[in-house]
Amino acid sequence: MDNTKIFNILAILLGLRPFGRSLLGANARKVRTANLLQLLPSLGMLILYTLCLVSMFRTRDEAASIAAAANWLQAAPNAFAFIMVIIFALKNRDLGQEILDSFVMCDEKLRDYFGINYDKVNRVSGKMSILFVFVSITSGLTVAALTFYSAVDLSNSWTLFYWASFCLPKFTLMVFNFQFVGAISFLTSRTQLLRMAVRANLSGELDALLAQMSILGKHGNAMKVRPVDSVNPTSATLVADIVGILHNLCDRVNLYFGKQLILTFLSAFICVIVQMHYIINHIRHGFAMTDAEILVSFSLALVTMHAIEFWTVLHGGEMAKVKWNETMVVLTQARGNSSDDKLRSKINDILATMKVKKLEFHAFNFFTVDLSLLTAMISAMTTYLIVLVQFKISEDEKGGDSSTNPTKQFSVES
């Protein structure tokens, strides 16, 4: 997809997705070569990160401990999530290629069936791709710069690997989450286009043309809009076919991203709790530690980074559900307006399928990706933070000195 080429290149370089058909040729030798090349970014990332992990155990003197990228509580799930994401990218590369092919097929069928023009849709997805790249790089560089300032000792080269062992997974996992959001956005936009096609071909609404043009811009007249008194009964079969394609794509996307999403959310959840605890601890002690302001800035950068991830993923899943329900409403209206028994029966079948099998995204059936999860996460974080702060206050009181400096974020000896 040329409109998302910038983000696709970034994901390929990080080993998160296959190259696509553009590098595959007709002859078997070129196909084998391209398939082999697709392994190199993922394998390269695994080898590099293995070296970074080895550096954590290279030395345990005080300098190395202070220079560690994060304490073990957040470093362990962070590293595990990164490794599993890369391993699953290797394991599921064929499935990833099938998803990319299905995206193309879905667009072709929507274009052939309903004459949909994708100019505006492609512009929006292109801008979203650039935004994802900008946010990923900006967040990654901010966290990397603050971590470098706070943790790296240039006299000890191993501290650079400590630094990479923390920053590399954060950046990669953010790109992975944005990749998932991109897949969700594709299905959401196609569901919206399907809704407009239903209005234009089955409901016989007078404003169908205006609705199409509002979605597709000046080229909206490419839609095969029916007159108000004319409804195309054969369009119901085409709508059922597109619904089946969207269902199939949703299942594949869940299978490709679901397991890794559990690990990435768990890693981010733990990191946010730990960093919020550090921020509260620094505030309680009046920024008494050296470079406390820098450390708090680092914590805020991480919390903001993960907040962006949580919101984009969960909001994307919520919007997919909303557009799916809107499509069902339009189909219900079309059924009520029709006097054709065969058409009504076909629409009933489509609605029954859409009700039983909704366009929902989930993390391997562990949780559903929508905004209801955000409320649960905020509640859990608040509870854990209260417990951590109470433990810290009790520890300070037992030590007899409530002004004890807070533990530095980067110490693995804490």
CSV table of C-alpha atoms in Angstrom, one decimal:
chain,number,residue,atom,x,y,z
A,1,MET,CA,0.0,0.0,0.0
A,2,ASP,CA,1.8,3.1,-1.3
A,3,ASN,CA,-0.1,5.5,0.9
A,4,THR,CA,1.3,3.9,4.1
A,5,LYS,CA,4.8,3.2,2.7
A,6,ILE,CA,6.7,5.2,5.3
A,7,PHE,CA,5.3,3.4,8.2
A,8,ASN,CA,5.5,0.0,6.4
A,9,ILE,CA,9.3,0.6,5.8
A,10,LEU,CA,9.7,1.4,9.5
A,11,ALA,CA,7.9,-1.8,10.6
A,12,ILE,CA,9.9,-3.9,8.1
A,13,LEU,CA,13.2,-2.6,9.4
A,14,LEU,CA,12.2,-3.5,12.9
A,15,GLY,CA,11.3,-7.0,11.8
A,16,LEU,CA,7.6,-6.6,12.6
A,17,ARG,CA,6.0,-7.4,9.2
A,18,PRO,CA,6.7,-9.2,5.9
A,19,PHE,CA,7.9,-7.2,2.9
A,20,GLY,CA,4.8,-7.7,0.8
A,21,ARG,CA,4.3,-9.0,-2.7
A,22,SER,CA,6.3,-6.1,-4.3
A,23,LEU,CA,9.6,-8.0,-3.8
A,24,LEU,CA,8.2,-11.4,-4.9
A,25,GLY,CA,8.7,-12.3,-8.5
A,26,ALA,CA,7.2,-14.9,-10.7
A,27,ASN,CA,10.2,-17.3,-10.7
A,28,ALA,CA,10.7,-19.7,-7.8
A,29,ARG,CA,14.3,-18.6,-7.2
A,30,LYS,CA,13.3,-14.9,-6.6
A,31,VAL,CA,10.5,-16.0,-4.3
A,32,ARG,CA,12.9,-18.1,-2.2
A,33,THR,CA,15.3,-15.2,-2.0
A,34,ALA,CA,12.6,-12.7,-1.0
A,35,ASN,CA,11.3,-15.1,1.7
A,36,LEU,CA,14.9,-15.5,3.0
A,37,LEU,CA,15.3,-11.7,3.1
A,38,GLN,CA,12.2,-11.3,5.1
A,39,LEU,CA,13.8,-13.2,7.9
A,40,LEU,CA,16.8,-10.9,8.2
A,41,PRO,CA,15.3,-7.9,10.0
A,42,SER,CA,13.7,-10.1,12.6
A,43,LEU,CA,16.7,-12.2,13.2
A,44,GLY,CA,18.9,-9.1,13.3
A,45,MET,CA,16.7,-7.6,16.0
A,46,LEU,CA,16.8,-10.8,18.0
A,47,ILE,CA,20.6,-11.0,17.8
A,48,LEU,CA,21.1,-7.4,18.7
A,49,TYR,CA,18.8,-7.6,21.7
A,50,THR,CA,20.4,-10.8,22.9
A,51,LEU,CA,23.7,-8.9,23.1
A,52,CYS,CA,21.9,-6.2,25.0
A,53,LEU,CA,20.5,-8.7,27.5
A,54,VAL,CA,23.9,-10.3,28.0
A,55,SER,CA,25.2,-6.8,28.9
A,56,MET,CA,22.9,-6.8,31.9
A,57,PHE,CA,24.8,-9.7,33.4
A,58,ARG,CA,28.2,-8.6,32.2
A,59,THR,CA,29.1,-6.8,35.4
A,60,ARG,CA,27.4,-6.1,38.7
A,61,ASP,CA,29.6,-3.3,40.1
A,62,GLU,CA,28.0,-0.1,41.4
A,63,ALA,CA,28.6,1.9,38.2
A,64,ALA,CA,26.9,-0.8,36.0
A,65,SER,CA,24.0,-1.1,38.4
A,66,ILE,CA,23.3,2.7,38.3
A,67,ALA,CA,23.7,2.7,34.6
A,68,ALA,CA,21.1,-0.1,34.1
A,69,ALA,CA,18.3,1.0,31.8
A,70,ALA,CA,15.5,0.2,34.3
A,71,ASN,CA,15.0,-1.9,37.4
A,72,TRP,CA,14.1,-5.5,36.9
A,73,LEU,CA,10.4,-5.1,37.7
A,74,GLN,CA,9.8,-3.3,34.4
A,75,ALA,CA,12.8,-4.5,32.4
A,76,ALA,CA,11.8,-8.2,32.6
A,77,PRO,CA,8.3,-8.0,31.0
A,78,ASN,CA,9.6,-5.3,28.6
A,79,ALA,CA,12.3,-7.6,27.3
A,80,PHE,CA,10.0,-10.7,27.2
A,81,ALA,CA,7.3,-8.8,25.3
A,82,PHE,CA,9.8,-7.5,22.7
A,83,ILE,CA,11.3,-11.0,22.2
A,84,MET,CA,7.9,-12.7,21.8
A,85,VAL,CA,6.7,-10.0,19.4
A,86,ILE,CA,9.7,-10.6,17.1
A,87,ILE,CA,9.4,-14.4,17.4
A,88,PHE,CA,5.7,-14.3,16.5
A,89,ALA,CA,6.5,-12.0,13.6
A,90,LEU,CA,8.9,-14.7,12.3
A,91,LYS,CA,6.4,-17.5,13.0
A,92,ASN,CA,3.4,-15.7,11.5
A,93,ARG,CA,5.0,-14.1,8.5
A,94,ASP,CA,2.9,-16.2,6.1
A,95,LEU,CA,-0.2,-15.1,7.9
A,96,GLY,CA,0.9,-11.5,7.8
A,97,GLN,CA,1.3,-11.8,4.0
A,98,GLU,CA,-2.2,-13.3,3.8
A,99,ILE,CA,-3.6,-10.3,5.7
A,100,LEU,CA,-1.9,-7.9,3.3
A,101,ASP,CA,-3.2,-9.8,0.3
A,102,SER,CA,-6.7,-9.8,1.9
A,103,PHE,CA,-6.6,-6.0,2.3
A,104,VAL,CA,-6.0,-5.6,-1.4
A,105,MET,CA,-8.7,-8.1,-2.3
A,106,CYS,CA,-11.2,-6.3,0.0
A,107,ASP,CA,-10.5,-3.0,-1.7
A,108,GLU,CA,-10.8,-4.5,-5.2
A,109,LYS,CA,-14.2,-6.1,-4.4
A,110,LEU,CA,-15.6,-2.9,-2.9
A,111,ARG,CA,-14.5,-1.1,-6.0
A,112,ASP,CA,-15.9,-3.7,-8.4
A,113,TYR,CA,-19.2,-4.2,-6.5
A,114,PHE,CA,-20.0,-0.6,-5.6
A,115,GLY,CA,-17.6,1.6,-7.6
A,116,ILE,CA,-16.0,3.1,-4.5
A,117,ASN,CA,-13.3,5.6,-5.0
A,118,TYR,CA,-10.5,5.6,-2.4
A,119,ASP,CA,-8.9,9.0,-3.0
A,120,LYS,CA,-9.9,10.5,0.3
A,121,VAL,CA,-9.5,7.2,2.2
A,122,ASN,CA,-6.0,6.9,1.0
A,123,ARG,CA,-5.1,10.4,1.9
A,124,VAL,CA,-6.4,9.9,5.4
A,125,SER,CA,-4.5,6.6,5.8
A,126,GLY,CA,-1.3,8.3,4.4
A,127,LYS,CA,-1.5,11.1,6.9
A,128,MET,CA,-2.1,8.6,9.7
A,129,SER,CA,1.0,6.6,8.6
A,130,ILE,CA,3.1,9.8,8.8
A,131,LEU,CA,1.6,10.7,12.2
A,132,PHE,CA,2.4,7.2,13.5
A,133,VAL,CA,6.0,7.4,12.3
A,134,PHE,CA,6.4,10.9,13.8
A,135,VAL,CA,4.9,10.0,17.2
A,136,SER,CA,7.0,6.8,17.4
A,137,ILE,CA,10.3,8.5,16.5
A,138,THR,CA,9.6,11.5,18.7
A,139,SER,CA,8.6,9.4,21.7
A,140,GLY,CA,11.5,7.0,21.1
A,141,LEU,CA,14.1,9.8,20.9
A,142,THR,CA,12.7,11.6,23.9
A,143,VAL,CA,12.9,8.4,26.1
A,144,ALA,CA,16.3,7.5,24.6
A,145,ALA,CA,17.7,11.0,25.3
A,146,LEU,CA,16.5,11.1,28.9
A,147,THR,CA,17.7,7.5,29.5
A,148,PHE,CA,21.1,8.3,28.0
A,149,TYR,CA,21.5,11.3,30.2
A,150,SER,CA,20.5,9.5,33.4
A,151,ALA,CA,21.9,6.1,32.9
A,152,VAL,CA,24.8,5.9,30.4
A,153,ASP,CA,28.4,6.1,31.7
A,154,LEU,CA,30.6,6.6,28.6
A,155,SER,CA,33.7,5.2,30.4
A,156,ASN,CA,31.9,1.9,30.5
A,157,SER,CA,30.9,0.8,27.0
A,158,TRP,CA,28.5,-1.9,28.4
A,159,THR,CA,26.2,0.8,29.7
A,160,LEU,CA,25.4,1.6,26.1
A,161,PHE,CA,24.0,-1.9,25.8
A,162,TYR,CA,22.1,-1.4,29.0
A,163,TRP,CA,20.6,1.8,27.4
A,164,ALA,CA,19.6,-0.1,24.2
A,165,SER,CA,18.1,-3.0,26.2
A,166,PHE,CA,15.5,-0.6,27.6
A,167,CYS,CA,14.9,1.9,24.7
A,168,LEU,CA,14.8,-0.6,21.8
A,169,PRO,CA,11.9,-2.6,23.0
A,170,LYS,CA,9.9,0.5,24.0
A,171,PHE,CA,10.2,1.9,20.5
A,172,THR,CA,9.6,-1.4,18.7
A,173,LEU,CA,6.5,-2.2,20.8
A,174,MET,CA,5.1,1.2,20.1
A,175,VAL,CA,5.5,0.6,16.4
A,176,PHE,CA,3.9,-2.8,16.8
A,177,ASN,CA,0.8,-1.3,18.6
A,178,PHE,CA,0.5,1.3,15.8
A,179,GLN,CA,0.7,-1.5,13.3
A,180,PHE,CA,-2.3,-3.1,15.0
A,181,VAL,CA,-4.1,0.2,15.0
A,182,GLY,CA,-3.5,0.5,11.3
A,183,ALA,CA,-5.1,-2.9,10.7
A,184,ILE,CA,-8.1,-1.9,12.9
A,185,SER,CA,-8.4,1.4,11.0
A,186,PHE,CA,-8.5,-0.4,7.7
A,187,LEU,CA,-11.4,-2.6,8.7
A,188,THR,CA,-13.1,0.4,10.3
A,189,SER,CA,-12.9,2.5,7.2
A,190,ARG,CA,-14.1,-0.3,5.0
A,191,THR,CA,-17.0,-1.0,7.3
A,192,GLN,CA,-17.9,2.7,6.9
A,193,LEU,CA,-17.7,2.5,3.2
A,194,LEU,CA,-19.9,-0.6,3.3
A,195,ARG,CA,-22.5,1.3,5.3
A,196,MET,CA,-22.5,4.0,2.6
A,197,ALA,CA,-22.9,1.4,-0.1
A,198,VAL,CA,-25.9,-0.1,1.7
A,199,ARG,CA,-27.5,3.3,1.9
A,200,ALA,CA,-26.9,4.0,-1.8
A,201,ASN,CA,-28.0,0.6,-3.1
A,202,LEU,CA,-30.5,-0.9,-0.7
A,203,SER,CA,-32.2,1.9,1.3
A,204,GLY,CA,-33.2,4.1,-1.6
A,205,GLU,CA,-32.5,7.2,0.5
A,206,LEU,CA,-32.5,10.6,-1.3
A,207,ASP,CA,-29.4,11.8,0.5
A,208,ALA,CA,-27.4,8.7,-0.4
A,209,LEU,CA,-25.3,10.6,-3.0
A,210,LEU,CA,-24.6,13.4,-0.6
A,211,ALA,CA,-23.6,10.9,2.0
A,212,GLN,CA,-21.2,9.2,-0.4
A,213,MET,CA,-19.6,12.5,-1.5
A,214,SER,CA,-19.1,13.6,2.2
A,215,ILE,CA,-17.1,10.4,2.8
A,216,LEU,CA,-15.3,10.2,-0.5
A,217,GLY,CA,-14.9,13.9,-1.5
A,218,LYS,CA,-15.3,15.2,-4.9
A,219,HIS,CA,-14.9,11.8,-6.5
A,220,GLY,CA,-17.9,10.5,-4.5
A,221,ASN,CA,-20.0,10.5,-7.7
A,222,ALA,CA,-18.0,7.4,-8.8
A,223,MET,CA,-20.4,5.4,-6.5
A,224,LYS,CA,-23.2,3.5,-8.2
A,225,VAL,CA,-26.0,5.4,-6.4
A,226,ARG,CA,-29.5,4.3,-7.2
A,227,PRO,CA,-32.5,6.7,-7.7
A,228,VAL,CA,-34.7,7.1,-4.7
A,229,ASP,CA,-37.4,4.9,-6.1
A,230,SER,CA,-35.0,2.2,-7.2
A,231,VAL,CA,-33.4,-0.4,-5.0
A,232,ASN,CA,-31.0,-3.0,-6.3
A,233,PRO,CA,-31.9,-6.4,-4.8
A,234,THR,CA,-28.7,-8.1,-6.0
A,235,SER,CA,-26.7,-5.7,-3.9
A,236,ALA,CA,-27.7,-7.7,-0.8
A,237,THR,CA,-25.6,-10.6,-2.0
A,238,LEU,CA,-22.6,-8.3,-2.6
A,239,VAL,CA,-23.0,-6.9,0.9
A,240,ALA,CA,-23.1,-10.4,2.3
A,241,ASP,CA,-19.9,-11.2,0.5
A,242,ILE,CA,-18.1,-8.0,1.9
A,243,VAL,CA,-19.4,-8.8,5.4
A,244,GLY,CA,-17.8,-12.3,5.1
A,245,ILE,CA,-14.5,-10.8,3.9
A,246,LEU,CA,-14.5,-8.3,6.8
A,247,HIS,CA,-15.2,-11.2,9.3
A,248,ASN,CA,-12.4,-13.3,7.8
A,249,LEU,CA,-10.0,-10.3,8.0
A,250,CYS,CA,-10.9,-9.6,11.6
A,251,ASP,CA,-10.2,-13.2,12.6
A,252,ARG,CA,-6.8,-13.1,10.9
A,253,VAL,CA,-5.9,-9.8,12.5
A,254,ASN,CA,-6.8,-11.0,15.9
A,255,LEU,CA,-4.8,-14.2,15.4
A,256,TYR,CA,-1.8,-12.2,14.1
A,257,PHE,CA,-1.7,-9.6,16.9
A,258,GLY,CA,-3.7,-11.1,19.8
A,259,LYS,CA,-1.0,-13.0,21.8
A,260,GLN,CA,1.6,-10.2,21.5
A,261,LEU,CA,-1.0,-7.6,22.5
A,262,ILE,CA,-1.4,-9.3,25.9
A,263,LEU,CA,2.4,-9.0,26.5
A,264,THR,CA,2.8,-5.4,25.2
A,265,PHE,CA,-0.1,-4.2,27.3
A,266,LEU,CA,1.1,-6.0,30.4
A,267,SER,CA,4.6,-4.6,29.9
A,268,ALA,CA,3.2,-1.1,29.5
A,269,PHE,CA,0.8,-1.4,32.4
A,270,ILE,CA,3.7,-2.4,34.8
A,271,CYS,CA,5.9,0.4,33.5
A,272,VAL,CA,3.2,3.0,34.0
A,273,ILE,CA,2.6,1.9,37.6
A,274,VAL,CA,6.3,1.9,38.4
A,275,GLN,CA,7.0,5.3,36.8
A,276,MET,CA,3.9,6.9,38.5
A,277,HIS,CA,5.2,5.6,41.8
A,278,TYR,CA,8.6,7.2,41.1
A,279,ILE,CA,7.0,10.5,40.2
A,280,ILE,CA,4.9,10.5,43.5
A,281,ASN,CA,8.0,9.5,45.4
A,282,HIS,CA,10.1,12.4,44.0
A,283,ILE,CA,7.2,14.8,44.8
A,284,ARG,CA,6.9,13.5,48.3
A,285,HIS,CA,10.6,14.1,48.9
A,286,GLY,CA,10.7,17.5,47.3
A,287,PHE,CA,13.0,16.5,44.4
A,288,ALA,CA,15.8,15.9,46.9
A,289,MET,CA,17.7,13.5,44.7
A,290,THR,CA,20.4,14.7,42.2
A,291,ASP,CA,18.9,15.2,38.7
A,292,ALA,CA,15.4,14.6,40.2
A,293,GLU,CA,13.8,16.9,37.6
A,294,ILE,CA,15.4,14.9,34.8
A,295,LEU,CA,14.3,11.6,36.3
A,296,VAL,CA,10.7,12.9,36.7
A,297,SER,CA,10.8,14.1,33.0
A,298,PHE,CA,11.9,10.6,32.0
A,299,SER,CA,9.0,9.0,34.0
A,300,LEU,CA,6.5,11.5,32.5
A,301,ALA,CA,7.8,10.7,29.0
A,302,LEU,CA,7.3,7.0,29.5
A,303,VAL,CA,3.8,7.5,31.0
A,304,THR,CA,2.8,9.7,28.1
A,305,MET,CA,4.2,7.2,25.6
A,306,HIS,CA,2.2,4.4,27.0
A,307,ALA,CA,-0.9,6.5,27.4
A,308,ILE,CA,-0.7,7.2,23.6
A,309,GLU,CA,-0.4,3.5,23.0
A,310,PHE,CA,-3.4,2.6,25.2
A,311,TRP,CA,-5.6,5.3,23.8
A,312,THR,CA,-4.9,4.7,20.1
A,313,VAL,CA,-5.4,0.9,20.3
A,314,LEU,CA,-8.5,1.0,22.6
A,315,HIS,CA,-10.1,3.9,20.7
A,316,GLY,CA,-9.5,2.1,17.4
A,317,GLY,CA,-11.2,-1.0,18.7
A,318,GLU,CA,-14.1,1.1,20.0
A,319,MET,CA,-14.6,2.9,16.7
A,320,ALA,CA,-14.6,-0.4,14.8
A,321,LYS,CA,-17.6,-1.6,17.0
A,322,VAL,CA,-19.4,1.7,16.5
A,323,LYS,CA,-19.1,1.6,12.7
A,324,TRP,CA,-20.2,-2.0,12.7
A,325,ASN,CA,-23.3,-1.2,14.7
A,326,GLU,CA,-24.1,1.8,12.4
A,327,THR,CA,-23.9,-0.5,9.4
A,328,MET,CA,-26.4,-2.9,11.1
A,329,VAL,CA,-28.7,0.1,11.8
A,330,VAL,CA,-28.7,1.1,8.1
A,331,LEU,CA,-29.4,-2.5,7.1
A,332,THR,CA,-32.3,-2.7,9.5
A,333,GLN,CA,-33.7,0.5,8.0
A,334,ALA,CA,-33.3,-0.9,4.5
A,335,ARG,CA,-35.2,-4.0,5.5
A,336,GLY,CA,-38.0,-2.0,6.9
A,337,ASN,CA,-38.3,0.1,3.8
A,338,SER,CA,-38.3,-2.8,1.4
A,339,SER,CA,-41.4,-4.6,0.2
A,340,ASP,CA,-39.4,-7.4,-1.5
A,341,ASP,CA,-39.7,-10.5,0.5
A,342,LYS,CA,-36.5,-12.1,-0.9
A,343,LEU,CA,-34.5,-8.9,-0.2
A,344,ARG,CA,-35.9,-8.8,3.3
A,345,SER,CA,-35.0,-12.4,3.9
A,346,LYS,CA,-31.4,-11.8,2.6
A,347,ILE,CA,-31.0,-8.8,4.8
A,348,ASN,CA,-32.2,-10.8,7.8
A,349,ASP,CA,-29.5,-13.4,7.1
A,350,ILE,CA,-26.9,-10.7,6.9
A,351,LEU,CA,-28.1,-9.1,10.2
A,352,ALA,CA,-28.1,-12.4,11.9
A,353,THR,CA,-24.5,-13.0,10.9
A,354,MET,CA,-23.4,-9.5,12.0
A,355,LYS,CA,-25.1,-9.9,15.4
A,356,VAL,CA,-23.6,-13.2,16.2
A,357,LYS,CA,-20.2,-12.4,14.8
A,358,LYS,CA,-19.4,-8.8,15.5
A,359,LEU,CA,-16.4,-6.8,14.2
A,360,GLU,CA,-14.5,-7.0,17.6
A,361,PHE,CA,-10.8,-7.1,18.3
A,362,HIS,CA,-9.4,-9.0,21.2
A,363,ALA,CA,-6.1,-10.1,22.7
A,364,PHE,CA,-6.4,-13.9,22.2
A,365,ASN,CA,-9.9,-13.8,23.9
A,366,PHE,CA,-8.2,-12.5,27.1
A,367,PHE,CA,-9.8,-9.1,26.8
A,368,THR,CA,-11.7,-7.1,24.2
A,369,VAL,CA,-10.0,-4.1,22.7
A,370,ASP,CA,-12.4,-1.2,23.5
A,371,LEU,CA,-12.6,1.8,25.8
A,372,SER,CA,-14.2,-0.2,28.6
A,373,LEU,CA,-10.7,-1.8,29.2
A,374,LEU,CA,-9.3,1.7,29.7
A,375,THR,CA,-11.6,2.2,32.7
A,376,ALA,CA,-10.6,-1.1,34.2
A,377,MET,CA,-6.9,-0.3,33.7
A,378,ILE,CA,-7.2,3.1,35.4
A,379,SER,CA,-8.9,1.6,38.4
A,380,ALA,CA,-6.3,-1.1,38.7
A,381,MET,CA,-3.4,1.4,38.4
A,382,THR,CA,-5.0,3.6,41.1
A,383,THR,CA,-5.3,0.7,43.5
A,384,TYR,CA,-1.7,-0.5,42.9
A,385,LEU,CA,-0.3,3.0,43.3
A,386,ILE,CA,-2.1,3.5,46.6
A,387,VAL,CA,-0.7,0.2,47.9
A,388,LEU,CA,2.8,1.1,46.7
A,389,VAL,CA,2.7,4.6,48.3
A,390,GLN,CA,1.5,3.2,51.6
A,391,PHE,CA,4.3,0.6,51.6
A,392,LYS,CA,6.8,3.4,50.9
A,393,ILE,CA,5.4,5.6,53.7
A,394,SER,CA,5.5,2.6,56.2
A,395,GLU,CA,9.1,1.9,55.1
A,396,ASP,CA,10.2,5.5,55.7
A,397,GLU,CA,8.5,5.6,59.1
A,398,LYS,CA,10.2,2.4,60.2
A,399,GLY,CA,13.5,3.8,59.1
A,400,GLY,CA,12.9,6.8,61.3
A,401,ASP,CA,13.6,9.3,58.5
A,402,SER,CA,10.8,10.5,56.4
A,403,SER,CA,13.2,12.5,54.3
A,404,THR,CA,15.1,9.6,52.8
A,405,ASN,CA,15.9,10.1,49.2
A,406,PRO,CA,13.8,8.1,46.8
A,407,THR,CA,15.4,5.1,45.0
A,408,LYS,CA,16.8,6.0,41.7
A,409,GLN,CA,14.9,4.6,38.7
A,410,PHE,CA,17.8,2.9,37.1
A,411,SER,CA,19.1,0.8,40.0
A,412,VAL,CA,18.7,-2.9,39.6
A,413,GLU,CA,19.9,-3.4,43.2
A,414,SER,CA,16.7,-1.7,44.6
